[in-house]
PDB file of C-alpha atoms in Angstrom:
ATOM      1  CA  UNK A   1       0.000   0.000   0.000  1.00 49.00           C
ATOM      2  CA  UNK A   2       2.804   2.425   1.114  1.00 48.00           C
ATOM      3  CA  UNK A   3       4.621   1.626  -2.463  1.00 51.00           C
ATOM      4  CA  UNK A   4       1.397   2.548  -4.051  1.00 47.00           C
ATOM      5  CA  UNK A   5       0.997   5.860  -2.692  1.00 48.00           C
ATOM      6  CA  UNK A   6       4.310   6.978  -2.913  1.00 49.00           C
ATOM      7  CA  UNK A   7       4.119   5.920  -6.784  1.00 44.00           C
ATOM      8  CA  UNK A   8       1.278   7.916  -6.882  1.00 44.00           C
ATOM      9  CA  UNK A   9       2.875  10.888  -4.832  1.00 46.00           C
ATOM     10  CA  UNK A  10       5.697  10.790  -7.495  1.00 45.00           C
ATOM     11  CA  UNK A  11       3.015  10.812 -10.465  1.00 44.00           C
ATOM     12  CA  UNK A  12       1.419  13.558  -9.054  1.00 42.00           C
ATOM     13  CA  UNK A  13       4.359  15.790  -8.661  1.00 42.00           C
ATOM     14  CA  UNK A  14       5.707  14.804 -12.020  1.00 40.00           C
ATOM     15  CA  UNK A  15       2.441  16.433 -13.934  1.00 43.00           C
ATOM     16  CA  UNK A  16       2.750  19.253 -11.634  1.00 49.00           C
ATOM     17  CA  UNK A  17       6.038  19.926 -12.466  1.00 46.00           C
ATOM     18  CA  UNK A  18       5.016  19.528 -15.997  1.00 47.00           C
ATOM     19  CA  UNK A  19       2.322  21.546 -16.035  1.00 56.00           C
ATOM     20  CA  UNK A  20       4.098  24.095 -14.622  1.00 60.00           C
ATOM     21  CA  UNK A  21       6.681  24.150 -17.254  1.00 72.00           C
ATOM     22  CA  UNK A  22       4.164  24.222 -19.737  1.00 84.00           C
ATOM     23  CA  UNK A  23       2.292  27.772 -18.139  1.00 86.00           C
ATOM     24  CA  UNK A  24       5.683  29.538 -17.708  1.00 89.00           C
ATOM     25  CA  UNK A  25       6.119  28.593 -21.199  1.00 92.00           C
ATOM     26  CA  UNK A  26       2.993  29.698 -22.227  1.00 95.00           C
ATOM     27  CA  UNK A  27       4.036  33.106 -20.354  1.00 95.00           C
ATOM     28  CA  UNK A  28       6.432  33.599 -22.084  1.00 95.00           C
ATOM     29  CA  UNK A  29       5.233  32.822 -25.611  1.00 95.00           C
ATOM     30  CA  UNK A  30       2.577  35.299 -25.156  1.00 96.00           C
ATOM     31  CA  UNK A  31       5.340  38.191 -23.744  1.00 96.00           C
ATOM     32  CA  UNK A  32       7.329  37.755 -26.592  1.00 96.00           C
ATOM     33  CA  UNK A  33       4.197  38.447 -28.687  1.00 96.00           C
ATOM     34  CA  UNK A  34       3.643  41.108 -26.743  1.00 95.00           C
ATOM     35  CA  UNK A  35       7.033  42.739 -27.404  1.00 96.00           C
ATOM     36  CA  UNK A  36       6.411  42.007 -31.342  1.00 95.00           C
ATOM     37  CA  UNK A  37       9.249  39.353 -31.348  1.00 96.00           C
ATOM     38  CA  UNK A  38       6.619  36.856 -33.241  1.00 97.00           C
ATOM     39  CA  UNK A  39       8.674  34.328 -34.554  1.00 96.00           C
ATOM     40  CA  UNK A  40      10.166  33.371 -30.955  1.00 97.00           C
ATOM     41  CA  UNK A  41       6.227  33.368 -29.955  1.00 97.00           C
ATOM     42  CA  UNK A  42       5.300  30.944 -32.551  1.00 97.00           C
ATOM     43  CA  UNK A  43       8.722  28.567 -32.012  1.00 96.00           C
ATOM     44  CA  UNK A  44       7.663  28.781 -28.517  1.00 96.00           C
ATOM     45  CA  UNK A  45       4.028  27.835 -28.829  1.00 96.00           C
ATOM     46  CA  UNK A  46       5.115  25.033 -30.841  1.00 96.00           C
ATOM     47  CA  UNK A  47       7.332  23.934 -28.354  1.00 95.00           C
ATOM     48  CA  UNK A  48       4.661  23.408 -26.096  1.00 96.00           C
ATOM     49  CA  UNK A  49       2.490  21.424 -28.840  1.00 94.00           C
ATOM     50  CA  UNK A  50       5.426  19.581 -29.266  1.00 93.00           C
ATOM     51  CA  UNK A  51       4.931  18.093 -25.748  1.00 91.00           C
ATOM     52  CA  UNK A  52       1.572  16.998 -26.245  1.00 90.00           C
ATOM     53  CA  UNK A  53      -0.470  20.247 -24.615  1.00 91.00           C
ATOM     54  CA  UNK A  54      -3.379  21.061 -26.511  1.00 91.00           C
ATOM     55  CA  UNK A  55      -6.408  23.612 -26.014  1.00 93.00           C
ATOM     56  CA  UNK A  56      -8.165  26.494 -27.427  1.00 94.00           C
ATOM     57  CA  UNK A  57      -5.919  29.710 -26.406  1.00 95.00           C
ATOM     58  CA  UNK A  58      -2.583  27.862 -27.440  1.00 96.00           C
ATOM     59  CA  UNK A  59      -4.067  27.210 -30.824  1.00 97.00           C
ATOM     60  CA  UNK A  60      -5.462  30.848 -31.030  1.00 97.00           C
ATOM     61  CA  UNK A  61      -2.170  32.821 -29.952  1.00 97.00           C
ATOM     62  CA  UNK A  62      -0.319  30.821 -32.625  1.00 97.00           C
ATOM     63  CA  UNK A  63      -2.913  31.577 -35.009  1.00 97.00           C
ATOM     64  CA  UNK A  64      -2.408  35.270 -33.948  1.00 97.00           C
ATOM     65  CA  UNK A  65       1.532  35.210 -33.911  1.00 97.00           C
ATOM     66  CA  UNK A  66       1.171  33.353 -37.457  1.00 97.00           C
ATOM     67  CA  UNK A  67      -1.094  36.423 -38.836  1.00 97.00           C
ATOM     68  CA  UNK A  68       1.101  39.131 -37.213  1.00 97.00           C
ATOM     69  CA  UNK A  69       3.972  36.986 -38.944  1.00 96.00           C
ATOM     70  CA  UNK A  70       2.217  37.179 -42.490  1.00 95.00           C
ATOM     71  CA  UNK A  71       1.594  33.523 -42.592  1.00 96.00           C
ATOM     72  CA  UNK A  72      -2.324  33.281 -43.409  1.00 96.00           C
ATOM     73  CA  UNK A  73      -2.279  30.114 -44.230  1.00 96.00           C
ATOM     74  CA  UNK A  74      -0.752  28.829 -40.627  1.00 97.00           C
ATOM     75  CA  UNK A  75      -3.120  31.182 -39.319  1.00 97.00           C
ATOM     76  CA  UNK A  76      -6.019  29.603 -40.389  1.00 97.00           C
ATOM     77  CA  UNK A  77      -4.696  25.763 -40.005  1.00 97.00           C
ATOM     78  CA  UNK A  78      -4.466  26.802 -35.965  1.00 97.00           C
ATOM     79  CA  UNK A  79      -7.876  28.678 -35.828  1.00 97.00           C
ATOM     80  CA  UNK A  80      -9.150  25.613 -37.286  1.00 95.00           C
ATOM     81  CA  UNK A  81      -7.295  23.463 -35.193  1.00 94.00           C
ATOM     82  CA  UNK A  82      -8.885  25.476 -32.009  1.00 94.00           C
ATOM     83  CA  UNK A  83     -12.343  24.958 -33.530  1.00 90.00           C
ATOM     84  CA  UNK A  84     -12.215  21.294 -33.639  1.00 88.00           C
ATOM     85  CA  UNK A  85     -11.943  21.722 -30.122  1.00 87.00           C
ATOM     86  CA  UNK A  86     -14.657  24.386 -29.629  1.00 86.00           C
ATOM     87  CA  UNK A  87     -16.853  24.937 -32.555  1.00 83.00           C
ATOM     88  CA  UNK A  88     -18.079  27.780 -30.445  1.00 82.00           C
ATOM     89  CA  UNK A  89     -15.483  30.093 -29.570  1.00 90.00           C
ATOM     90  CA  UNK A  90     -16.662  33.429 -30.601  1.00 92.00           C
ATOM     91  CA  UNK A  91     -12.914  35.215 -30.564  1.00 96.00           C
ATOM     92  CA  UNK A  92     -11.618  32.087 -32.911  1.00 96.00           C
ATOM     93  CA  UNK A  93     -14.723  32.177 -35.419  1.00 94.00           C
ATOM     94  CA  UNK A  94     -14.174  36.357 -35.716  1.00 96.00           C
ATOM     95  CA  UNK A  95     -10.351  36.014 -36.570  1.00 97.00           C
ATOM     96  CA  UNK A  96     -11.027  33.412 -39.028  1.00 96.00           C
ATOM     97  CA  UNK A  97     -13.369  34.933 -40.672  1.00 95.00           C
ATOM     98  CA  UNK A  98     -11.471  38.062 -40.824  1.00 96.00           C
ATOM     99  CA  UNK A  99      -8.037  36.140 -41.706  1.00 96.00           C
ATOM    100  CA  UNK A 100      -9.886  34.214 -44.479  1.00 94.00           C
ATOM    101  CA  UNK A 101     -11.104  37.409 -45.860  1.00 93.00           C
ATOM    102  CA  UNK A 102      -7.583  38.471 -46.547  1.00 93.00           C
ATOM    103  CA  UNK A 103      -7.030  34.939 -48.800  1.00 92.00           C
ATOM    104  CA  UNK A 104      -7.071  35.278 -52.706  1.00 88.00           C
ATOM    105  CA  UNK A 105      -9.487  32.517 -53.335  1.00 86.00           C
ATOM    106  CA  UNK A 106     -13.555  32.885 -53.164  1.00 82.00           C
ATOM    107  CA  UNK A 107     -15.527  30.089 -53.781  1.00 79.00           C
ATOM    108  CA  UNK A 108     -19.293  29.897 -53.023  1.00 75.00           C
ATOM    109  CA  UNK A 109     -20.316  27.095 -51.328  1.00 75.00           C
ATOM    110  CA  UNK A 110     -23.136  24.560 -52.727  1.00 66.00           C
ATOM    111  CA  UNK A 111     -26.991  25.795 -51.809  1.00 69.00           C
ATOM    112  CA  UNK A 112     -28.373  23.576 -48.816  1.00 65.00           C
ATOM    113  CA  UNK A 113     -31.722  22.490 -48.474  1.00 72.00           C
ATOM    114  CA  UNK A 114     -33.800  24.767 -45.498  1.00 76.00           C
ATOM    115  CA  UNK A 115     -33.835  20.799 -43.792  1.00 80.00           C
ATOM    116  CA  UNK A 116     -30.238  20.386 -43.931  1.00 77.00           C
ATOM    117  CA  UNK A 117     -29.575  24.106 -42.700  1.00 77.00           C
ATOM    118  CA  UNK A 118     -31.923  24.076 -39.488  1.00 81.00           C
ATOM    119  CA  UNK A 119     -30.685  20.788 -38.989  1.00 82.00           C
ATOM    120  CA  UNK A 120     -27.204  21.571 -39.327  1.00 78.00           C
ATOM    121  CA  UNK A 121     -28.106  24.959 -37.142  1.00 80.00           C
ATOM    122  CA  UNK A 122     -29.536  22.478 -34.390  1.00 83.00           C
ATOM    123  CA  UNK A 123     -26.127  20.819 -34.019  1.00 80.00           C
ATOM    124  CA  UNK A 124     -23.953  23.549 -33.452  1.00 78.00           C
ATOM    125  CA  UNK A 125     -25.926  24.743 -30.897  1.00 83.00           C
ATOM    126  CA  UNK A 126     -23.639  22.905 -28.587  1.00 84.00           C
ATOM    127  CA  UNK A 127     -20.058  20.740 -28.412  1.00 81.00           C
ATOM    128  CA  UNK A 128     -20.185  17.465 -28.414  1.00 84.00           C
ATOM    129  CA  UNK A 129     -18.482  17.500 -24.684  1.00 86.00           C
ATOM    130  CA  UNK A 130     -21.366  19.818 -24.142  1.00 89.00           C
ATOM    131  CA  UNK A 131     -24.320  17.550 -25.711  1.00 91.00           C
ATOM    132  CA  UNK A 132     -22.663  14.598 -23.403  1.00 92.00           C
ATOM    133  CA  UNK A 133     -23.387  16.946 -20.869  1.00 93.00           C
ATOM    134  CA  UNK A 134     -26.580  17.478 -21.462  1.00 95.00           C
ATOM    135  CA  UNK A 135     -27.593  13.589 -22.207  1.00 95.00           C
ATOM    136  CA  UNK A 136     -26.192  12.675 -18.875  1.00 95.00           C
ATOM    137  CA  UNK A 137     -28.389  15.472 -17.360  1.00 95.00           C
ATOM    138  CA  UNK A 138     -31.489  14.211 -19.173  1.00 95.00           C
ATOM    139  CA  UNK A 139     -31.105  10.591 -18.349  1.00 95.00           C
ATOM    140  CA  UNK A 140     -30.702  11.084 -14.598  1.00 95.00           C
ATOM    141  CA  UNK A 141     -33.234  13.360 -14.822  1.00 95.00           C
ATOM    142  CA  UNK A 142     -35.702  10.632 -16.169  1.00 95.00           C
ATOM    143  CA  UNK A 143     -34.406   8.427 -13.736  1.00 95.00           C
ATOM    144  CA  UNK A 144     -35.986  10.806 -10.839  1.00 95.00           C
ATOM    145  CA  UNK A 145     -39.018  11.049 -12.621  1.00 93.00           C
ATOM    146  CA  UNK A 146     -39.467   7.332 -13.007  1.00 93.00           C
ATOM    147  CA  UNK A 147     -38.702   6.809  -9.181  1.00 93.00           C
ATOM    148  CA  UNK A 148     -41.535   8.973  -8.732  1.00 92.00           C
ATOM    149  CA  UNK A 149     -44.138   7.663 -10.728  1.00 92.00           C
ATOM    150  CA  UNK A 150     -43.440   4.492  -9.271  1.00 91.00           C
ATOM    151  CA  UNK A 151     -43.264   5.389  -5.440  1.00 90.00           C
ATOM    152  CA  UNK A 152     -45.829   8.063  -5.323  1.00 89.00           C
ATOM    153  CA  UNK A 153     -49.258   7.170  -4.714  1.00 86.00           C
ATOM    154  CA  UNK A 154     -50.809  10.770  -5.775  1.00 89.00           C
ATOM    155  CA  UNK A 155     -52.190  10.354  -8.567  1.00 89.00           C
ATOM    156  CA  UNK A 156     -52.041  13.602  -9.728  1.00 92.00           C
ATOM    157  CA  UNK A 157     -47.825  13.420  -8.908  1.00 92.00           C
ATOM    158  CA  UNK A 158     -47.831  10.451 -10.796  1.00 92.00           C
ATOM    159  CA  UNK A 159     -50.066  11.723 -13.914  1.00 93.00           C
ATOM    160  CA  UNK A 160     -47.174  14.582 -14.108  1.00 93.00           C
ATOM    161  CA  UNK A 161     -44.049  12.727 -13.432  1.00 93.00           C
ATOM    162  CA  UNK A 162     -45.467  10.351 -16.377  1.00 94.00           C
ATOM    163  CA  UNK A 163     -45.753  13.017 -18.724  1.00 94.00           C
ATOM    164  CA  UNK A 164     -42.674  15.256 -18.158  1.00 95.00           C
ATOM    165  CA  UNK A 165     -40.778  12.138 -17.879  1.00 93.00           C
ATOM    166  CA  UNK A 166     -41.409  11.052 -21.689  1.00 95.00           C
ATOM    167  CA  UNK A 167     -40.893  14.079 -22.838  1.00 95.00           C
ATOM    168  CA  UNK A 168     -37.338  14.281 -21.236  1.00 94.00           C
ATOM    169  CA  UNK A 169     -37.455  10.921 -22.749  1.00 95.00           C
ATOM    170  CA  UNK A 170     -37.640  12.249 -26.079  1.00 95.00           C
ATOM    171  CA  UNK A 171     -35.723  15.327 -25.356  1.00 94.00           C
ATOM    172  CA  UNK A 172     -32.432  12.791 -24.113  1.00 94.00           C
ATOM    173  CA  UNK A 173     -33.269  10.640 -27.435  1.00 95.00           C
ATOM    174  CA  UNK A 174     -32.593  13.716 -29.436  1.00 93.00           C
ATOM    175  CA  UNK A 175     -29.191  15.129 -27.204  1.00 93.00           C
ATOM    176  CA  UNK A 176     -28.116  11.782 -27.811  1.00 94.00           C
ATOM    177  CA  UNK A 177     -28.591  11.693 -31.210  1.00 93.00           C
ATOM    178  CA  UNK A 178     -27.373  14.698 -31.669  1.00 91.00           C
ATOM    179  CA  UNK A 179     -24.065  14.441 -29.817  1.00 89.00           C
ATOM    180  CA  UNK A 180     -23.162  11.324 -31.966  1.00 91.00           C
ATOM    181  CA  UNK A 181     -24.122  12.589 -35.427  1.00 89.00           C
ATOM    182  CA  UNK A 182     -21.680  15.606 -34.644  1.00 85.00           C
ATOM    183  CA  UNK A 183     -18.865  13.445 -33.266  1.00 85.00           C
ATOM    184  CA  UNK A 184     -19.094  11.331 -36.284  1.00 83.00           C
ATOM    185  CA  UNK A 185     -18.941  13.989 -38.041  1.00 78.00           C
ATOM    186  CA  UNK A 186     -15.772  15.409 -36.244  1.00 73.00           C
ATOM    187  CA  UNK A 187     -14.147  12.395 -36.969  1.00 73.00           C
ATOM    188  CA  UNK A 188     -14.782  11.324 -40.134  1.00 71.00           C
ATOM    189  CA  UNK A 189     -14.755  14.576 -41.945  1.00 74.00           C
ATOM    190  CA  UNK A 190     -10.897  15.276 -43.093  1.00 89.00           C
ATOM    191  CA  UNK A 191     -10.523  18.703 -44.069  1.00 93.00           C
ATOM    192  CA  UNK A 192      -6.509  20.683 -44.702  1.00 95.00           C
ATOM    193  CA  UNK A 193      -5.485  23.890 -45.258  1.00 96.00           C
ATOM    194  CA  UNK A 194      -3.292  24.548 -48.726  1.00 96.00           C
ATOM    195  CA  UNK A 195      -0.135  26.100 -47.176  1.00 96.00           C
ATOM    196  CA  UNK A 196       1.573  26.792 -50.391  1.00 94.00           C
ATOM    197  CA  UNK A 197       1.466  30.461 -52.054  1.00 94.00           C
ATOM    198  CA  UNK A 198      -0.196  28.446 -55.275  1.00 93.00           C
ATOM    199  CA  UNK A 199      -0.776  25.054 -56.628  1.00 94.00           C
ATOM    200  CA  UNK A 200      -2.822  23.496 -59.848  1.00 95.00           C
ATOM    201  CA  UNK A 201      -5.489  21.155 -58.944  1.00 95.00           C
ATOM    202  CA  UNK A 202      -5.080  18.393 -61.275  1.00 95.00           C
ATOM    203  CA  UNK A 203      -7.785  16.584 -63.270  1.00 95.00           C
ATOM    204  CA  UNK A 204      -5.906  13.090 -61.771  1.00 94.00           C
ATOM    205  CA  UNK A 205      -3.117  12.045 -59.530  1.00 94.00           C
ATOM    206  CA  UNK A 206      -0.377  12.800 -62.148  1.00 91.00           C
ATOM    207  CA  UNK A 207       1.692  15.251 -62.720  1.00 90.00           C
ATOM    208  CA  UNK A 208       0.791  15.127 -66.364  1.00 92.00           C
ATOM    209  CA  UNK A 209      -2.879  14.960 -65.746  1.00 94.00           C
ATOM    210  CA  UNK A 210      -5.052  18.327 -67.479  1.00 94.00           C
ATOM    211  CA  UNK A 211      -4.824  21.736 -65.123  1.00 94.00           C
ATOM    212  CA  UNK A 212      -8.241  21.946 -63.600  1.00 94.00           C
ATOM    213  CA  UNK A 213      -8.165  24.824 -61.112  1.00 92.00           C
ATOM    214  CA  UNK A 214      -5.463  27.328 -58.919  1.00 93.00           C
ATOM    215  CA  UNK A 215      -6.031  27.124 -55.344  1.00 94.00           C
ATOM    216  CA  UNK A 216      -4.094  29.628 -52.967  1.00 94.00           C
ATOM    217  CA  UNK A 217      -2.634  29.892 -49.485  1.00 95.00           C
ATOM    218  CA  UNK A 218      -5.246  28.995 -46.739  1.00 95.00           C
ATOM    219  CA  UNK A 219      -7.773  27.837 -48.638  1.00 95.00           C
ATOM    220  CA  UNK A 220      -9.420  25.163 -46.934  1.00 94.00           C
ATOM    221  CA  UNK A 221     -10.522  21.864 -48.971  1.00 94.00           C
ATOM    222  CA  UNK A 222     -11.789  18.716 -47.751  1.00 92.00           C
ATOM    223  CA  UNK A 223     -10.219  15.331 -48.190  1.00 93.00           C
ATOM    224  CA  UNK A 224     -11.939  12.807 -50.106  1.00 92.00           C
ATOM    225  CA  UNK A 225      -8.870  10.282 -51.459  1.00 92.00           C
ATOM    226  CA  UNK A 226      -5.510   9.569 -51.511  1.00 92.00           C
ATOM    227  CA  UNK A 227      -3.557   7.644 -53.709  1.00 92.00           C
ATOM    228  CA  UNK A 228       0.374   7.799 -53.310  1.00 89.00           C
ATOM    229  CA  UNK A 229       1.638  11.310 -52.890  1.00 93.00           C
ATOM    230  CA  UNK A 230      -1.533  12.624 -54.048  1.00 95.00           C
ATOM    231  CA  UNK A 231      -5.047  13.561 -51.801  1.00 95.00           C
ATOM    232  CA  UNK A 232      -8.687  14.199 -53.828  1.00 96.00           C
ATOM    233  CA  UNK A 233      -9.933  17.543 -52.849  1.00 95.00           C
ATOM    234  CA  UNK A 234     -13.301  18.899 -52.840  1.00 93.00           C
ATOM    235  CA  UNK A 235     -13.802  22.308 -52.629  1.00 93.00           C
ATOM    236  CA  UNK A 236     -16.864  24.573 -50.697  1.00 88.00           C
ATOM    237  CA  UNK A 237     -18.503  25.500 -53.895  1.00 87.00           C
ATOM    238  CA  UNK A 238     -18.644  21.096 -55.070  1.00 88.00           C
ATOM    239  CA  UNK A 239     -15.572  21.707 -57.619  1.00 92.00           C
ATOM    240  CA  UNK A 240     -13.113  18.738 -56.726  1.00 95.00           C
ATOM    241  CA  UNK A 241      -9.661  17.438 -58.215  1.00 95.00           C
ATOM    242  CA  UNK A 242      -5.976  15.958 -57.165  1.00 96.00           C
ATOM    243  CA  UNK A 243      -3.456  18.014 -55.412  1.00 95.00           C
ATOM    244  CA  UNK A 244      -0.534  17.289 -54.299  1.00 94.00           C
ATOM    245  CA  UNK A 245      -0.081  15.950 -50.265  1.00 95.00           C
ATOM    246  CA  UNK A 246       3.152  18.558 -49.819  1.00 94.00           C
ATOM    247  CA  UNK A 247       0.662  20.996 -50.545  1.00 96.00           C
ATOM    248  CA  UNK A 248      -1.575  20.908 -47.762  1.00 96.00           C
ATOM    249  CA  UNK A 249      -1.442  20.068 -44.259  1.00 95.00           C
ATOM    250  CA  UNK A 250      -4.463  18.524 -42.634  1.00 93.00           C
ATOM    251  CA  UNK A 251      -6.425  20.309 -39.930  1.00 90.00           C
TER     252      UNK A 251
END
């Protein structure tokens, strides 16, 4: 037993230590981006994603040091990055948008059905950490309501508990639902960011293969193929073709 908690004494001080490290790090990434030194900032924010720390404000600085750098396209891949993490983030979603503005390509994206938009809407009302959430609330929630229908002898109590209870019943079904449909969706979708100044989408994965389109810095396509050193893109407004994988660097 004594072996066992000092093992877990030395764990514990270990990640502390670490963790430490990491937020003095962090410090100083951000005062060096204060004092307009941005290249140390973004070799030092690396350095910390380099030892495995991930969140929202890491990816955001970078992104920041990366624009203040001139390098839209790294911009973007770390605002993206910090999305995938919170689709929510207000401060992320404003840079981005402003940062893509600033890109050379425009597409516009493929018309959506009014079902698929509300639908779509519906989802991002929420994370999927924050959906969990929410289904775990639901379902003990149900739980309460079911002990009382079945303890209570009012029948009145009962009459409500009934009622309210199915449709938190429903209401979990759809939390549920709608927490897996946008992990899937989070994990299956494969999106990148083009990160050189230019590149020809090709018609197939050949060098040789017919021009199709230019795509520029930060542009962001999604991932459909790959064969060799070649990815299938598809673009916002439905165009797709083959690109090279140096090209791109995947969110």
């Amino acid at each position: 037993m004594k072996r066992i908690i000092s093992f877990a004494t030395i764990i514990f001080v270990f990640a502390t230590s670490v963790r430490a490290t990491v937020d003095d790090d962090f410090i100083e990434a951000n005062n060096f981006y204060k004092a307009g030194d941005y290249e140390q900032a973004i070799a030092t924010y690396n350095s910390i994603l380099n030892q495995g720390y991930v969140s929202v404000p890491l990816y955001y600085n970078l992104g920041n040091a990366y624009f203040r750098a001139d390098n839209l396209a790294a911009a973007i891949l770390n605002y993206e990055r910090a999305l995938k993490i919170d689709p929510l983030d207000k401060d992320v979603l404003q840079n981005l948008d402003y940062v893509n503005s600033k890109t050379a390509d425009r597409f516009n994206k493929v018309p959506e059905l009014f079902i698929t938009r509300w639908f779509n809407a519906i989802l991002s009302w929420f994370t999927v950490s924050q959906w969990g959430v929410i289904t775990i609330m639901l379902m003990v929630l149900v739980c309460v309501l079911a002990v009382v229908f079945f303890l209570t002898d009012s029948y009145r109590t009962r009459q409500i508990s009934f009622y309210v209870g199915i449709v938190m019943l429903v209401l979990l079904i759809c939390a549920y639902v709608n927490g897996s449909i946008l992990k899937n969706r989070m994990e299956n979708l494969n999106y990148a960011i083009v990160m050189t100044p230019s590149v020809m989408v090709k018609s197939s994965p050949d060098e040789n293969s017919a021009d199709k389109f230019l795509v520029h810095e930060g542009c962001k396509v999604e991932i459909e193929d790959n064969v060799s050193n070649w990815c299938k893109v598809k673009l916002s407004d439905g165009n797709t073709g083959w690109i090279e994988k140096m090209a791109v660097e995947n969110i």
